[in-house]
mmCIF file of C-alpha atoms in Angstrom:
data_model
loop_
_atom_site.group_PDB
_atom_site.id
_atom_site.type_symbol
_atom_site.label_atom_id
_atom_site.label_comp_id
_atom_site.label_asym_id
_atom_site.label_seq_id
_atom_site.Cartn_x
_atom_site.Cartn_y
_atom_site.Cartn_z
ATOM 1 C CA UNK A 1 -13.210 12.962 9.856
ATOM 2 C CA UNK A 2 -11.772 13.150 13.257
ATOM 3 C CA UNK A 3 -8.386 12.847 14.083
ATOM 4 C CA UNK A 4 -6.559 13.076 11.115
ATOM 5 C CA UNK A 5 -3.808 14.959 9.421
ATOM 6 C CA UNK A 6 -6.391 16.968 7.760
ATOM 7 C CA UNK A 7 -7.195 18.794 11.155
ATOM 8 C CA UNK A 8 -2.911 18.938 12.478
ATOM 9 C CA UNK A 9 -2.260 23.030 12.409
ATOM 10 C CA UNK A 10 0.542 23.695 10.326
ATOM 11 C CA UNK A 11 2.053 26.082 12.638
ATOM 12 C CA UNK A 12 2.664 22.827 14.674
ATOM 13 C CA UNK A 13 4.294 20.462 12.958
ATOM 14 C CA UNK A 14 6.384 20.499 9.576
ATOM 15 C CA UNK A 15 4.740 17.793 7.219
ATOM 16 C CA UNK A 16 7.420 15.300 5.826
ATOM 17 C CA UNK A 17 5.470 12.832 4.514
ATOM 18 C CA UNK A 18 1.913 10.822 3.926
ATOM 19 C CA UNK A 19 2.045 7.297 3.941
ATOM 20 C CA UNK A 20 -1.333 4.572 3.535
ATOM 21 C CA UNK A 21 -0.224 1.555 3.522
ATOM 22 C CA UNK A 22 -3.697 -0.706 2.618
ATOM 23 C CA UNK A 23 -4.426 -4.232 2.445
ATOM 24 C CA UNK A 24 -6.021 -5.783 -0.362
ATOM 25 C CA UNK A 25 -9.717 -5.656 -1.229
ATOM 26 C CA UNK A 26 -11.851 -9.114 -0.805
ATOM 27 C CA UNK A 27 -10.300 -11.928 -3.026
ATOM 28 C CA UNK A 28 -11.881 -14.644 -4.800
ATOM 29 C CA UNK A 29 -10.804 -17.772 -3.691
ATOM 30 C CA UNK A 30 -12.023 -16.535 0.146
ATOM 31 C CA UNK A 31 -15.082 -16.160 -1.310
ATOM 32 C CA UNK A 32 -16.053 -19.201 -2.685
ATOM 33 C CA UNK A 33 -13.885 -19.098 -6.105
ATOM 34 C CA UNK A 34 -10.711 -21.173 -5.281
ATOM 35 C CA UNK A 35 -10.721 -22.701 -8.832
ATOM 36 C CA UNK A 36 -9.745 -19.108 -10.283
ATOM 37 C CA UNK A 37 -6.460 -19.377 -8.889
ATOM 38 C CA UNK A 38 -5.905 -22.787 -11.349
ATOM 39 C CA UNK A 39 -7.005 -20.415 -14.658
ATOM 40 C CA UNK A 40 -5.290 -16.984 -13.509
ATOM 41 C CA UNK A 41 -2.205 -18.166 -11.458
ATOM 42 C CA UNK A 42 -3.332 -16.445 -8.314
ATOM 43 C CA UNK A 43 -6.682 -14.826 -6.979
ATOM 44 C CA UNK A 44 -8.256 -11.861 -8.305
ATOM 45 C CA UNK A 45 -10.569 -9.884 -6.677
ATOM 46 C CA UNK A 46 -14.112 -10.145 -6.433
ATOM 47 C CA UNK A 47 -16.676 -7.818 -8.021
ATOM 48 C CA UNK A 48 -17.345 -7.012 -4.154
ATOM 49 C CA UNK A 49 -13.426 -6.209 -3.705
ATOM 50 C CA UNK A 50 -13.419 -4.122 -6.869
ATOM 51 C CA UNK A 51 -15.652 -1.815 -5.583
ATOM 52 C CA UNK A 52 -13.984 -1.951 -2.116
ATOM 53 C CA UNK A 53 -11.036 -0.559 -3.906
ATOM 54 C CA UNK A 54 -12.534 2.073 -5.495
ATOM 55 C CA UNK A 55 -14.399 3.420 -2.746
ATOM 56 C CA UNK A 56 -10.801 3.524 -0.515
ATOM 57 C CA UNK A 57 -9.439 5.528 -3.462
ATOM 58 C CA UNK A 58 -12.148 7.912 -2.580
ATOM 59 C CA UNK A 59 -11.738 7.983 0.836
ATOM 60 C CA UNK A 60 -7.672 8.600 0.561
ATOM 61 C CA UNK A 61 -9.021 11.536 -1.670
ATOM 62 C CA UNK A 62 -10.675 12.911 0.626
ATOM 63 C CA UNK A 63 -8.206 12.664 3.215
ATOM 64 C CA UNK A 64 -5.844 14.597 0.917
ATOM 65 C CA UNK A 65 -8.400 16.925 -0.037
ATOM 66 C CA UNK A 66 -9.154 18.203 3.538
ATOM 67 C CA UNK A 67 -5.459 18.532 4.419
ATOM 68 C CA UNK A 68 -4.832 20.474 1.411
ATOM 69 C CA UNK A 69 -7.666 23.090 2.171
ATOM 70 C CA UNK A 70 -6.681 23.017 5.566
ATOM 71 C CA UNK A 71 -3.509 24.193 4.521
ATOM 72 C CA UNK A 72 -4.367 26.437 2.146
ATOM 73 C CA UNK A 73 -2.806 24.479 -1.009
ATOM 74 C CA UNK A 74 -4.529 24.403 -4.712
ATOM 75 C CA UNK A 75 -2.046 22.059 -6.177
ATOM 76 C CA UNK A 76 -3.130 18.587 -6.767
ATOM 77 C CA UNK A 77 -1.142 16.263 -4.820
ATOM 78 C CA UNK A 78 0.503 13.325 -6.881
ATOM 79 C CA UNK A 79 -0.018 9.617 -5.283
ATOM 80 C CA UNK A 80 3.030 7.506 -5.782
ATOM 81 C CA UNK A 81 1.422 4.125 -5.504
ATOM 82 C CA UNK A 82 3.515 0.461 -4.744
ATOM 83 C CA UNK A 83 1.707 -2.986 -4.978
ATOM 84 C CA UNK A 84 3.339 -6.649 -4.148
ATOM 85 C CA UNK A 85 3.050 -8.475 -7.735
ATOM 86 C CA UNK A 86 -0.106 -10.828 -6.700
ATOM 87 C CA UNK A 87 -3.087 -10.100 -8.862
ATOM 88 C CA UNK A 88 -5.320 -8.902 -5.775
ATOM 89 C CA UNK A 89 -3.309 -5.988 -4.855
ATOM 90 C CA UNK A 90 -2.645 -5.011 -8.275
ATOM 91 C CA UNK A 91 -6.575 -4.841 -8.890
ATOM 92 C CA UNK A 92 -6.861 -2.971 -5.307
ATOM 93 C CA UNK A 93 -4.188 -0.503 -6.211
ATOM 94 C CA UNK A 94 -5.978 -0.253 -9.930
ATOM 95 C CA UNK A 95 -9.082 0.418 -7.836
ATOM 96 C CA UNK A 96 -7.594 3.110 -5.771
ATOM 97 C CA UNK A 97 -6.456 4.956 -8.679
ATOM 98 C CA UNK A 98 -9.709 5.299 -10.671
ATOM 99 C CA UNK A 99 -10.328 7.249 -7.491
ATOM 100 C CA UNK A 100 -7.513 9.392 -6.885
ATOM 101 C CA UNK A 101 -6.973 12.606 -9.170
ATOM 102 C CA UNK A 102 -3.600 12.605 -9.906
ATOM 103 C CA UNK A 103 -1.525 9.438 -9.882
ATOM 104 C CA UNK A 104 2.310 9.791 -10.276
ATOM 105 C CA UNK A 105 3.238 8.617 -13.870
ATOM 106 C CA UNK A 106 -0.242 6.769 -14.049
ATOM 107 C CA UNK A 107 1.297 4.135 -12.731
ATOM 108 C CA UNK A 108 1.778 1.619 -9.856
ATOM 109 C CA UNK A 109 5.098 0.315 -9.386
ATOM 110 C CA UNK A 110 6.045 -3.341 -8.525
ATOM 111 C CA UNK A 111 7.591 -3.754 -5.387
ATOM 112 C CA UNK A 112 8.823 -7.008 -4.026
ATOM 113 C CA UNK A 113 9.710 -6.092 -0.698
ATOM 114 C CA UNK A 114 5.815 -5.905 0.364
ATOM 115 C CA UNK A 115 5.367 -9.081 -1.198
ATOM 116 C CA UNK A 116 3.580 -11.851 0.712
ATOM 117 C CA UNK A 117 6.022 -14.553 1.301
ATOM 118 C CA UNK A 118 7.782 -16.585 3.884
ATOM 119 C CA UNK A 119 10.714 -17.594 2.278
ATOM 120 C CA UNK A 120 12.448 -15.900 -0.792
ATOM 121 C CA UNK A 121 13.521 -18.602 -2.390
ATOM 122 C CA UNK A 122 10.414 -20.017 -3.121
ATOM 123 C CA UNK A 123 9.363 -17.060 -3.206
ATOM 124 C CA UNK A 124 11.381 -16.287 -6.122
ATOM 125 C CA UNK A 125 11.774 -20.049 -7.589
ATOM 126 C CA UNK A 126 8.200 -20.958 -7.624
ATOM 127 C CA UNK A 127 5.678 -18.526 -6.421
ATOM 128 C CA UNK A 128 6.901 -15.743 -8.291
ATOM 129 C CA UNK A 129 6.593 -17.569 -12.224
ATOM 130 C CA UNK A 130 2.930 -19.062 -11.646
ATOM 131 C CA UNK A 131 1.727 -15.383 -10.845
ATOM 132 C CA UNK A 132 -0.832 -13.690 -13.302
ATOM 133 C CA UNK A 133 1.808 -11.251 -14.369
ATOM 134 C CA UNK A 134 4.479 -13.875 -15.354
ATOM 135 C CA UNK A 135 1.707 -16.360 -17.296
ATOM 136 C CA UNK A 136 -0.426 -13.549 -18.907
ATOM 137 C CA UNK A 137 0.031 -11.488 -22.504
ATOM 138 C CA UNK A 138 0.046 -8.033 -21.369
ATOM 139 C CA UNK A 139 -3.190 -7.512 -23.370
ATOM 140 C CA UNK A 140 -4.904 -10.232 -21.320
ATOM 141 C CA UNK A 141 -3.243 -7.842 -18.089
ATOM 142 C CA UNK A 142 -5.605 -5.216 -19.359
ATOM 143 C CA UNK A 143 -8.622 -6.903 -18.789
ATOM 144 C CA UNK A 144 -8.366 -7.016 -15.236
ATOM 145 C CA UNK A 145 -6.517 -3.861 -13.876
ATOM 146 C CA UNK A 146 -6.447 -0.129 -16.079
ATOM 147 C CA UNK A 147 -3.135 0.888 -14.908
ATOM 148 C CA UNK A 148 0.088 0.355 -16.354
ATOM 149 C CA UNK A 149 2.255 -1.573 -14.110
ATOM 150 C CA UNK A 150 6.100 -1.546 -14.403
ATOM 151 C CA UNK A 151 9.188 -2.711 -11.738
ATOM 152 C CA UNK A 152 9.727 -0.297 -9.478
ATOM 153 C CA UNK A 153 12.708 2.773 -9.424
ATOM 154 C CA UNK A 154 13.327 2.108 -5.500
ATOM 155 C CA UNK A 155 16.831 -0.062 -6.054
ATOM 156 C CA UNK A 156 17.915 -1.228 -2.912
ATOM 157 C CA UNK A 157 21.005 -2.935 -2.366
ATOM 158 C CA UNK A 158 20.305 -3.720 1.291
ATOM 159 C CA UNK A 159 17.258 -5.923 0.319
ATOM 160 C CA UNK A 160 19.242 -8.295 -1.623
ATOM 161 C CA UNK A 161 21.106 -8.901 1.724
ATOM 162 C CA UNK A 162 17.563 -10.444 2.912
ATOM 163 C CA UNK A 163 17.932 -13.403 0.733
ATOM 164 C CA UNK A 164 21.070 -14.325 2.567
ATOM 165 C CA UNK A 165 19.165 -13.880 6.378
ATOM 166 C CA UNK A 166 17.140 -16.983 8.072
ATOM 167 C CA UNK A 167 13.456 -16.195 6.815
ATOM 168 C CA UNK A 168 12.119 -15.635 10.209
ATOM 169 C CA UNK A 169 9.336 -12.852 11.387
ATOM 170 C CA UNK A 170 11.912 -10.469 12.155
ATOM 171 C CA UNK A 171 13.551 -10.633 8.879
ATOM 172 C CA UNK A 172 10.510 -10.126 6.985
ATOM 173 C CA UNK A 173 9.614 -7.129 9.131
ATOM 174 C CA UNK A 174 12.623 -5.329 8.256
ATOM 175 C CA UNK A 175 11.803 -5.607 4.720
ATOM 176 C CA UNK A 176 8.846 -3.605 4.665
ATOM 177 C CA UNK A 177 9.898 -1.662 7.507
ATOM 178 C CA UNK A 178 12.852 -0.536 5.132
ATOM 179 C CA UNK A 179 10.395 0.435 2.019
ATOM 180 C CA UNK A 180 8.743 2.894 4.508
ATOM 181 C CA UNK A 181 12.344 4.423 5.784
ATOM 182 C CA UNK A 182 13.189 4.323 2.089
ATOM 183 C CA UNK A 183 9.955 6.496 1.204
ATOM 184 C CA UNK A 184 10.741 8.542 4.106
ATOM 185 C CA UNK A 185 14.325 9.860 2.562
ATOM 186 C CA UNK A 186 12.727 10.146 -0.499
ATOM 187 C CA UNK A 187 10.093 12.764 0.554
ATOM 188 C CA UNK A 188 12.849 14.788 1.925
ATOM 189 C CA UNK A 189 14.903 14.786 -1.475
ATOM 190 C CA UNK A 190 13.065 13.945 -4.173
ATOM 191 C CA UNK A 191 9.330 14.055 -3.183
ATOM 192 C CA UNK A 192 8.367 16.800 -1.003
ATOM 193 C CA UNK A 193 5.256 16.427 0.992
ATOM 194 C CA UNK A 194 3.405 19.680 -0.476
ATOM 195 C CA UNK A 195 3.333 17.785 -3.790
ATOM 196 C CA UNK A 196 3.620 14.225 -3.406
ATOM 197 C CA UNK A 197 2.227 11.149 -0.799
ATOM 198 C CA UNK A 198 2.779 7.264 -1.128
ATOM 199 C CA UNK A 199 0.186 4.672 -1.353
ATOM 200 C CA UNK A 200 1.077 0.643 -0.585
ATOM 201 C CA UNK A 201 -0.721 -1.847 -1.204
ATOM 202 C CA UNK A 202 -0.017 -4.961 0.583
ATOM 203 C CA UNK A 203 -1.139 -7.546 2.581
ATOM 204 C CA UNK A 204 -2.337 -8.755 5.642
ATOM 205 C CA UNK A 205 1.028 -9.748 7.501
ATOM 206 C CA UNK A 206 2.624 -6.616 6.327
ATOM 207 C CA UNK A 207 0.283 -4.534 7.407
ATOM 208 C CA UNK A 208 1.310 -6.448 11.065
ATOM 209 C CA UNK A 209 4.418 -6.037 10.235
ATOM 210 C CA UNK A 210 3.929 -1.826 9.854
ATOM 211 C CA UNK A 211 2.762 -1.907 13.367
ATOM 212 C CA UNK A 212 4.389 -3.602 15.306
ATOM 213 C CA UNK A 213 7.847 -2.778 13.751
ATOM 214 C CA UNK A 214 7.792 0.264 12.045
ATOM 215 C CA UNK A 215 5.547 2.094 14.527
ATOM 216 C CA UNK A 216 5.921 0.140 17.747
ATOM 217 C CA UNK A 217 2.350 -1.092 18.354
ATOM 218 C CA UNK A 218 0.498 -4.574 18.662
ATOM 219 C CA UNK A 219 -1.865 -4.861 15.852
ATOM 220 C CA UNK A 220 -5.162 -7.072 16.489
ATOM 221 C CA UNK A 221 -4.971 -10.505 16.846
ATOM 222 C CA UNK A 222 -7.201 -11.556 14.058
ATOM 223 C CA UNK A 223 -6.865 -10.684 10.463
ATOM 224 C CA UNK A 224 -7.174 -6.824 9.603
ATOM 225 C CA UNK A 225 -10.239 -6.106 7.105
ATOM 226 C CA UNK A 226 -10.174 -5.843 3.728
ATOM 227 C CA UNK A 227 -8.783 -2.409 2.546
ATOM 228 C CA UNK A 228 -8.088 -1.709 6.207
ATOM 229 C CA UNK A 229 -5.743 1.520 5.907
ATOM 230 C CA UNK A 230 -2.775 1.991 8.029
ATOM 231 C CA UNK A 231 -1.731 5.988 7.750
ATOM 232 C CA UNK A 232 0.984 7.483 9.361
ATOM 233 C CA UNK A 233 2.967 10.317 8.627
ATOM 234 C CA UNK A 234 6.569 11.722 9.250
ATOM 235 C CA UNK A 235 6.614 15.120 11.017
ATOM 236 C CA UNK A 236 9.048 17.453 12.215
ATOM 237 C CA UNK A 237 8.556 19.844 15.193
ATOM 238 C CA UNK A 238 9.630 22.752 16.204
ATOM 239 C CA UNK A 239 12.894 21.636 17.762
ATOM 240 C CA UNK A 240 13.212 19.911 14.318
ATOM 241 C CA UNK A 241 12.449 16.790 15.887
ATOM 242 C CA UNK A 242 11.586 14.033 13.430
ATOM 243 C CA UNK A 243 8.383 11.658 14.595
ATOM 244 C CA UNK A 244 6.110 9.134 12.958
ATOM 245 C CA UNK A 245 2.677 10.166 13.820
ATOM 246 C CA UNK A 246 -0.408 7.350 13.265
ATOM 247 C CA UNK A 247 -3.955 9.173 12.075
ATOM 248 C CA UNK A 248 -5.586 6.077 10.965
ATOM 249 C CA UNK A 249 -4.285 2.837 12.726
ATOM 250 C CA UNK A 250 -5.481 -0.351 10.965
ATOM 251 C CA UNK A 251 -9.268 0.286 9.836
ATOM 252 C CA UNK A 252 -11.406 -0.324 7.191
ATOM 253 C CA UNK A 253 -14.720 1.872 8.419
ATOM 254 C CA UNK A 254 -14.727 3.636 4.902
ATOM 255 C CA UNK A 255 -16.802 0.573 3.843
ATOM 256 C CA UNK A 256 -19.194 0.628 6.381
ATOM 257 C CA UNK A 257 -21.579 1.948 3.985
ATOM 258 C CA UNK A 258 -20.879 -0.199 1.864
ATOM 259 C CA UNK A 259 -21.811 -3.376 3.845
ATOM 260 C CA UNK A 260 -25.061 -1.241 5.179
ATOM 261 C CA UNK A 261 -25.977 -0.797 1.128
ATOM 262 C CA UNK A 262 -25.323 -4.769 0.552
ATOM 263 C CA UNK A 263 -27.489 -5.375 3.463
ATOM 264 C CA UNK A 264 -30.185 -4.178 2.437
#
């Protein structure tokens, strides 16, 4: 698994933090199924997608798992996982989870900063009620993702200040771009990095949006893949330097074999 944390020497860097930021598995209404959006309030994921997510959850395990025996550690890491409220990344985060052994609070947390939207008011007036969360009994919930979902404990203030800012690219960038700084803090006072890492999953503009604002890169020009994985990390050096460091930039070749198996 070349180039990842997994193979950083400890004795060169200080871990601060593990991020994967993901993008949705394949959704339904892409794939031939618009009218589900009409009975569900917005897409779910395919059968195909479901199994997308669950083989990313694997592959984030095993990331973790080769870091951890690099480092010598025998304590299982806790995943602190975020999804935007859309029914497709709740079912990819769901996904993950079946895969990953030890989820913080067994549950993923609602966070509307990684939201896809241009505008918050509509946002917030219209797109936010029709969603599957806001139409369906929580029983009915069950049927389609296994984790509980709740709003999430990161309060803050500064993103109610975004409603007030012209919706343009650069507005939406910092939003997202301020979930990671906030995760960032939080590793260093609540959630150290020997016990804890952060999963979000998001969408395809956000995922953009990590790149070329958070970490200063270009992303491609077409659509990333489904489940592509963004993962950086926050180190410190020796000096005590503090850098964001990118091990996975953007890729989704953790389901090449699945594709190969489908093609067969």
């Amino acid at each position: 698994m070349g180039n990842h944390l997994a193979n950083i020497s400890p004795h060169q860097h200080i871990l601060i933090l593990m991020i994967f930021i993901v993008r949705h598995a394949e959704r339904a209404d892409r794939a031939g199924h618009p009218e589900l959006i009409e009975v569900l309030g917005d897409t779910p994921l395919t059968q195909v997608g479901k199994t997308q997510s669950v083989e990313t959850g694997r592959y984030i395990q095993q990331v973790i798992d080769e870091y951890q025996f690099k480092n010598g550690s025998t304590e299982k890491m806790q995943a602190i996982v975020f999804s935007s409220r859309f029914l497709r990344t709740i079912q990819t985060a769901s996904g993950i989870c079946e895969s990953l052994d030890n989820v913080y609070e067994k549950t993923i947390f609602l966070e509307d900063t990684i939201a896809q939207f241009k505008d918050w008011n509509v946002y917030e007036e219209k797109t936010k009620g029709r969603l599957f969360l806001s139409q369906k009994a929580e029983e009915e919930q069950k049927r389609y993702f296994n984790y509980k979902v709740q709003e999430s404990f990161l309060k803050d203030p500064v993103f109610l200040d975004y409603q007030k800012l012209p919706q343009d690219d650069l507005t939406r960038q910092l939003r997202v771009s301020r979930l990671l700084t906030r995760c960032e803090l939080m590793s260093q006072e609540m959630f150290p990095s020997t016990k804890f890492y952060f999963v979000i999953v998001t969408h395809n503009s956000n995922l953009r949006n990590v790149m070329k604002f958070h970490l200063g890169i270009d992303g491609p020009k077409r659509r990333f893949g489904y489940c592509a994985i963004i993962h950086t990390t926050l180190e410190e050096d020796k000096s005590g330097r503090l850098y964001r460091k990118i091990a996975i930039c953007g890729e989704n070749k953790h389901l090449k074999s699945l594709e190969e198996t489908s093609s067969v």
